[in-house]
PDB file of C-alpha atoms in Angstrom:
ATOM      1  CA  UNK A   1     -65.638  38.725   5.626  1.00 82.00           C
ATOM      2  CA  UNK A   2     -67.153  41.209   8.120  1.00 84.00           C
ATOM      3  CA  UNK A   3     -70.416  41.472   6.419  1.00 87.00           C
ATOM      4  CA  UNK A   4     -70.879  37.388   6.600  1.00 86.00           C
ATOM      5  CA  UNK A   5     -69.791  37.672  10.298  1.00 83.00           C
ATOM      6  CA  UNK A   6     -72.455  40.619  10.756  1.00 87.00           C
ATOM      7  CA  UNK A   7     -74.914  38.321   9.026  1.00 91.00           C
ATOM      8  CA  UNK A   8     -74.247  35.299  10.690  1.00 89.00           C
ATOM      9  CA  UNK A   9     -74.481  37.011  14.301  1.00 88.00           C
ATOM     10  CA  UNK A  10     -77.661  38.722  12.984  1.00 93.00           C
ATOM     11  CA  UNK A  11     -76.333  41.943  13.451  1.00 91.00           C
ATOM     12  CA  UNK A  12     -76.223  45.035  11.193  1.00 91.00           C
ATOM     13  CA  UNK A  13     -72.493  45.518   9.726  1.00 89.00           C
ATOM     14  CA  UNK A  14     -71.990  48.456  11.839  1.00 91.00           C
ATOM     15  CA  UNK A  15     -72.588  46.825  15.030  1.00 89.00           C
ATOM     16  CA  UNK A  16     -70.363  44.336  14.228  1.00 87.00           C
ATOM     17  CA  UNK A  17     -67.923  47.019  13.671  1.00 89.00           C
ATOM     18  CA  UNK A  18     -68.982  48.409  17.348  1.00 89.00           C
ATOM     19  CA  UNK A  19     -67.974  45.101  18.711  1.00 88.00           C
ATOM     20  CA  UNK A  20     -64.403  44.253  16.769  1.00 89.00           C
ATOM     21  CA  UNK A  21     -62.545  46.436  14.368  1.00 91.00           C
ATOM     22  CA  UNK A  22     -61.925  43.476  11.999  1.00 89.00           C
ATOM     23  CA  UNK A  23     -61.848  39.691  11.383  1.00 87.00           C
ATOM     24  CA  UNK A  24     -58.131  39.700  13.291  1.00 90.00           C
ATOM     25  CA  UNK A  25     -59.851  41.101  16.521  1.00 92.00           C
ATOM     26  CA  UNK A  26     -62.853  38.481  16.386  1.00 89.00           C
ATOM     27  CA  UNK A  27     -59.970  35.562  16.508  1.00 90.00           C
ATOM     28  CA  UNK A  28     -57.670  37.502  18.801  1.00 92.00           C
ATOM     29  CA  UNK A  29     -61.120  37.518  20.992  1.00 92.00           C
ATOM     30  CA  UNK A  30     -61.621  33.659  20.304  1.00 92.00           C
ATOM     31  CA  UNK A  31     -57.843  33.458  21.393  1.00 93.00           C
ATOM     32  CA  UNK A  32     -58.593  35.062  24.504  1.00 94.00           C
ATOM     33  CA  UNK A  33     -61.723  33.006  25.533  1.00 95.00           C
ATOM     34  CA  UNK A  34     -60.052  29.688  24.707  1.00 95.00           C
ATOM     35  CA  UNK A  35     -57.269  30.892  26.894  1.00 95.00           C
ATOM     36  CA  UNK A  36     -58.873  31.467  29.839  1.00 95.00           C
ATOM     37  CA  UNK A  37     -60.954  28.923  29.742  1.00 97.00           C
ATOM     38  CA  UNK A  38     -57.772  26.830  29.748  1.00 97.00           C
ATOM     39  CA  UNK A  39     -56.490  28.676  32.561  1.00 96.00           C
ATOM     40  CA  UNK A  40     -59.562  28.316  34.295  1.00 96.00           C
ATOM     41  CA  UNK A  41     -59.748  24.200  34.051  1.00 96.00           C
ATOM     42  CA  UNK A  42     -56.223  23.525  35.014  1.00 96.00           C
ATOM     43  CA  UNK A  43     -56.709  25.731  38.040  1.00 95.00           C
ATOM     44  CA  UNK A  44     -59.769  24.265  39.262  1.00 95.00           C
ATOM     45  CA  UNK A  45     -59.403  20.083  37.969  1.00 94.00           C
ATOM     46  CA  UNK A  46     -55.454  20.156  38.126  1.00 90.00           C
ATOM     47  CA  UNK A  47     -54.894  21.234  41.588  1.00 85.00           C
ATOM     48  CA  UNK A  48     -57.018  18.651  42.790  1.00 90.00           C
ATOM     49  CA  UNK A  49     -54.692  15.592  41.889  1.00 92.00           C
ATOM     50  CA  UNK A  50     -51.557  14.685  43.633  1.00 92.00           C
ATOM     51  CA  UNK A  51     -50.150  13.013  40.963  1.00 94.00           C
ATOM     52  CA  UNK A  52     -48.067  14.835  38.112  1.00 96.00           C
ATOM     53  CA  UNK A  53     -49.462  12.542  35.358  1.00 97.00           C
ATOM     54  CA  UNK A  54     -53.057  13.365  36.553  1.00 97.00           C
ATOM     55  CA  UNK A  55     -52.539  16.813  36.545  1.00 97.00           C
ATOM     56  CA  UNK A  56     -50.856  16.902  33.219  1.00 97.00           C
ATOM     57  CA  UNK A  57     -53.333  15.110  32.298  1.00 97.00           C
ATOM     58  CA  UNK A  58     -55.978  17.801  32.753  1.00 97.00           C
ATOM     59  CA  UNK A  59     -53.204  20.182  30.855  1.00 97.00           C
ATOM     60  CA  UNK A  60     -53.291  18.538  28.036  1.00 97.00           C
ATOM     61  CA  UNK A  61     -56.610  16.767  27.777  1.00 96.00           C
ATOM     62  CA  UNK A  62     -58.871  20.106  28.672  1.00 96.00           C
ATOM     63  CA  UNK A  63     -57.087  22.123  25.761  1.00 96.00           C
ATOM     64  CA  UNK A  64     -58.015  19.379  23.375  1.00 95.00           C
ATOM     65  CA  UNK A  65     -61.872  19.231  25.013  1.00 95.00           C
ATOM     66  CA  UNK A  66     -61.982  22.880  24.778  1.00 96.00           C
ATOM     67  CA  UNK A  67     -61.054  23.054  21.239  1.00 95.00           C
ATOM     68  CA  UNK A  68     -63.113  19.322  20.267  1.00 93.00           C
ATOM     69  CA  UNK A  69     -65.726  21.275  18.088  1.00 92.00           C
ATOM     70  CA  UNK A  70     -63.168  23.776  16.398  1.00 93.00           C
ATOM     71  CA  UNK A  71     -61.153  21.946  14.087  1.00 92.00           C
ATOM     72  CA  UNK A  72     -62.203  23.635  10.812  1.00 91.00           C
ATOM     73  CA  UNK A  73     -61.440  26.878  12.408  1.00 90.00           C
ATOM     74  CA  UNK A  74     -58.198  25.729  13.838  1.00 91.00           C
ATOM     75  CA  UNK A  75     -57.336  24.246  10.295  1.00 90.00           C
ATOM     76  CA  UNK A  76     -58.040  27.987   8.829  1.00 90.00           C
ATOM     77  CA  UNK A  77     -56.156  29.641  11.570  1.00 90.00           C
ATOM     78  CA  UNK A  78     -52.864  27.362  11.023  1.00 89.00           C
ATOM     79  CA  UNK A  79     -52.091  29.114   7.856  1.00 88.00           C
ATOM     80  CA  UNK A  80     -50.886  32.075  10.149  1.00 89.00           C
ATOM     81  CA  UNK A  81     -48.583  29.889  12.154  1.00 86.00           C
ATOM     82  CA  UNK A  82     -45.546  29.903   9.849  1.00 85.00           C
ATOM     83  CA  UNK A  83     -45.528  33.943   9.863  1.00 90.00           C
ATOM     84  CA  UNK A  84     -44.524  35.069  13.374  1.00 87.00           C
ATOM     85  CA  UNK A  85     -45.593  38.622  11.882  1.00 90.00           C
ATOM     86  CA  UNK A  86     -48.679  37.717  11.175  1.00 91.00           C
ATOM     87  CA  UNK A  87     -51.287  39.164  14.461  1.00 90.00           C
ATOM     88  CA  UNK A  88     -52.944  35.453  14.197  1.00 92.00           C
ATOM     89  CA  UNK A  89     -49.915  33.815  14.468  1.00 92.00           C
ATOM     90  CA  UNK A  90     -49.600  31.482  17.309  1.00 88.00           C
ATOM     91  CA  UNK A  91     -46.037  32.335  17.443  1.00 90.00           C
ATOM     92  CA  UNK A  92     -46.192  36.023  16.958  1.00 91.00           C
ATOM     93  CA  UNK A  93     -45.690  39.093  19.191  1.00 92.00           C
ATOM     94  CA  UNK A  94     -49.540  39.574  19.327  1.00 90.00           C
ATOM     95  CA  UNK A  95     -50.152  36.336  20.917  1.00 92.00           C
ATOM     96  CA  UNK A  96     -47.350  36.374  23.043  1.00 93.00           C
ATOM     97  CA  UNK A  97     -49.885  36.911  26.368  1.00 94.00           C
ATOM     98  CA  UNK A  98     -51.992  33.722  24.952  1.00 93.00           C
ATOM     99  CA  UNK A  99     -48.763  31.823  24.974  1.00 94.00           C
ATOM    100  CA  UNK A 100     -47.605  32.764  28.298  1.00 96.00           C
ATOM    101  CA  UNK A 101     -50.811  32.133  29.593  1.00 95.00           C
ATOM    102  CA  UNK A 102     -50.813  28.942  28.404  1.00 96.00           C
ATOM    103  CA  UNK A 103     -47.469  28.001  29.717  1.00 97.00           C
ATOM    104  CA  UNK A 104     -48.491  29.311  32.835  1.00 96.00           C
ATOM    105  CA  UNK A 105     -51.632  26.439  32.827  1.00 96.00           C
ATOM    106  CA  UNK A 106     -48.834  23.953  32.683  1.00 97.00           C
ATOM    107  CA  UNK A 107     -46.796  25.467  35.053  1.00 96.00           C
ATOM    108  CA  UNK A 108     -50.026  25.232  37.603  1.00 96.00           C
ATOM    109  CA  UNK A 109     -50.095  21.296  36.029  1.00 96.00           C
ATOM    110  CA  UNK A 110     -46.354  20.872  37.199  1.00 96.00           C
ATOM    111  CA  UNK A 111     -47.038  22.135  40.806  1.00 92.00           C
ATOM    112  CA  UNK A 112     -45.173  21.787  43.137  1.00 88.00           C
ATOM    113  CA  UNK A 113     -42.858  18.918  41.603  1.00 90.00           C
ATOM    114  CA  UNK A 114     -39.724  18.600  42.988  1.00 89.00           C
ATOM    115  CA  UNK A 115     -37.984  18.877  39.518  1.00 90.00           C
ATOM    116  CA  UNK A 116     -33.741  20.836  39.278  1.00 88.00           C
ATOM    117  CA  UNK A 117     -34.087  24.928  38.693  1.00 87.00           C
ATOM    118  CA  UNK A 118     -33.364  24.243  35.325  1.00 86.00           C
ATOM    119  CA  UNK A 119     -35.886  21.942  34.453  1.00 89.00           C
ATOM    120  CA  UNK A 120     -38.201  23.654  36.439  1.00 91.00           C
ATOM    121  CA  UNK A 121     -37.463  26.981  34.352  1.00 92.00           C
ATOM    122  CA  UNK A 122     -37.780  24.881  31.319  1.00 93.00           C
ATOM    123  CA  UNK A 123     -40.948  22.473  31.842  1.00 96.00           C
ATOM    124  CA  UNK A 124     -43.589  25.129  31.009  1.00 97.00           C
ATOM    125  CA  UNK A 125     -41.997  26.329  27.611  1.00 96.00           C
ATOM    126  CA  UNK A 126     -41.399  22.373  26.503  1.00 96.00           C
ATOM    127  CA  UNK A 127     -45.160  21.356  27.610  1.00 97.00           C
ATOM    128  CA  UNK A 128     -46.585  24.346  25.630  1.00 97.00           C
ATOM    129  CA  UNK A 129     -44.445  23.261  22.752  1.00 96.00           C
ATOM    130  CA  UNK A 130     -45.468  19.676  22.933  1.00 97.00           C
ATOM    131  CA  UNK A 131     -49.205  20.642  23.336  1.00 96.00           C
ATOM    132  CA  UNK A 132     -48.963  22.579  20.139  1.00 95.00           C
ATOM    133  CA  UNK A 133     -47.725  19.237  18.736  1.00 95.00           C
ATOM    134  CA  UNK A 134     -50.959  17.807  19.890  1.00 96.00           C
ATOM    135  CA  UNK A 135     -52.881  19.753  18.534  1.00 95.00           C
ATOM    136  CA  UNK A 136     -51.748  19.731  15.220  1.00 94.00           C
ATOM    137  CA  UNK A 137     -52.121  15.891  15.568  1.00 96.00           C
ATOM    138  CA  UNK A 138     -55.614  16.196  16.875  1.00 96.00           C
ATOM    139  CA  UNK A 139     -56.431  18.687  13.598  1.00 94.00           C
ATOM    140  CA  UNK A 140     -55.141  15.700  11.508  1.00 94.00           C
ATOM    141  CA  UNK A 141     -56.958  12.808  13.631  1.00 96.00           C
ATOM    142  CA  UNK A 142     -59.409  11.504  11.771  1.00 95.00           C
ATOM    143  CA  UNK A 143     -60.268   8.511  14.248  1.00 96.00           C
ATOM    144  CA  UNK A 144     -63.401   8.073  16.013  1.00 95.00           C
ATOM    145  CA  UNK A 145     -63.518  10.719  19.301  1.00 92.00           C
ATOM    146  CA  UNK A 146     -60.002  11.401  18.758  1.00 95.00           C
ATOM    147  CA  UNK A 147     -58.947   8.249  19.811  1.00 97.00           C
ATOM    148  CA  UNK A 148     -55.598   8.297  18.126  1.00 98.00           C
ATOM    149  CA  UNK A 149     -54.772  11.684  19.785  1.00 97.00           C
ATOM    150  CA  UNK A 150     -55.573  10.532  23.325  1.00 97.00           C
ATOM    151  CA  UNK A 151     -53.443   7.743  23.272  1.00 98.00           C
ATOM    152  CA  UNK A 152     -50.538   9.695  21.874  1.00 98.00           C
ATOM    153  CA  UNK A 153     -51.715  12.243  24.807  1.00 98.00           C
ATOM    154  CA  UNK A 154     -51.290   9.553  27.228  1.00 98.00           C
ATOM    155  CA  UNK A 155     -48.105   8.223  26.105  1.00 98.00           C
ATOM    156  CA  UNK A 156     -46.680  11.795  26.100  1.00 98.00           C
ATOM    157  CA  UNK A 157     -47.530  12.105  29.933  1.00 98.00           C
ATOM    158  CA  UNK A 158     -46.037   8.861  30.766  1.00 97.00           C
ATOM    159  CA  UNK A 159     -42.978  10.014  28.947  1.00 97.00           C
ATOM    160  CA  UNK A 160     -42.905  13.137  30.843  1.00 97.00           C
ATOM    161  CA  UNK A 161     -42.943  11.672  34.123  1.00 96.00           C
ATOM    162  CA  UNK A 162     -40.686   9.286  33.500  1.00 95.00           C
ATOM    163  CA  UNK A 163     -38.087  12.244  32.180  1.00 93.00           C
ATOM    164  CA  UNK A 164     -38.798  14.324  34.986  1.00 93.00           C
ATOM    165  CA  UNK A 165     -38.073  11.290  37.193  1.00 92.00           C
ATOM    166  CA  UNK A 166     -35.129  10.850  35.484  1.00 89.00           C
ATOM    167  CA  UNK A 167     -33.884  14.519  35.462  1.00 87.00           C
ATOM    168  CA  UNK A 168     -33.520  14.246  39.145  1.00 85.00           C
ATOM    169  CA  UNK A 169     -30.605  11.743  39.190  1.00 85.00           C
ATOM    170  CA  UNK A 170     -27.515  13.084  39.615  1.00 82.00           C
ATOM    171  CA  UNK A 171     -25.831  11.169  36.745  1.00 81.00           C
ATOM    172  CA  UNK A 172     -28.186  13.260  34.276  1.00 78.00           C
ATOM    173  CA  UNK A 173     -26.853  16.629  35.361  1.00 77.00           C
ATOM    174  CA  UNK A 174     -24.121  17.182  33.306  1.00 77.00           C
ATOM    175  CA  UNK A 175     -26.151  16.182  30.235  1.00 76.00           C
ATOM    176  CA  UNK A 176     -29.622  18.632  31.193  1.00 73.00           C
ATOM    177  CA  UNK A 177     -26.705  21.589  31.627  1.00 73.00           C
ATOM    178  CA  UNK A 178     -25.595  20.473  27.850  1.00 73.00           C
TER     179      UNK A 178
END
C-alpha cells in the first residue's frame, strides 16, 4: 500500500502522495530510472567498442547488471505484462516511451554496422524483444551469479553477429523480404 511505501521511506502518507500520486506512479518512476541508466551506460560504454559483439554485450549485460538486485520486483511486475492495457505492462501504451528508449539504446549498440535497410530498421525492435526474453530467463535463473543467463546472453550475441553477417549476403535478400 502507499502507507507501507511511505513508512518504508520514513515519511508521512501525505508526503508520499505529494511526490507520487499512486503506487503505479512509483513503478513508472522506477521504469524511468532503469531506462535512463541503461541508455547512459550504452551511450558511454558501447560507443567505445569497435566490434558489434562488444557493443551488443554492453547493451545486454548492462541491463542485467542494472536489474541484478531487483528480481523480486521484476517478478511482481511480470503479472502486468500480459495485460497491455494495464499502465504497468511492459507492452502497454503507458510504457511506450520506455520501450522506445530501450530500442534507441540497442540502435546505439548496432551503431554504424553496415546492414541492409530493412534489417537496420528491424534490428532495434528485434534486439529489444530478445532482451525481454533474456530478462525473463534471468528472472528464473537460480544459477550462481546468474551464470546461465550470462551464457545464454553470450550465445545470443554470437548468433546475432553471425545473422547480421549472413543477412548481407545477396542470396538471402529474397528471404529477408518475406
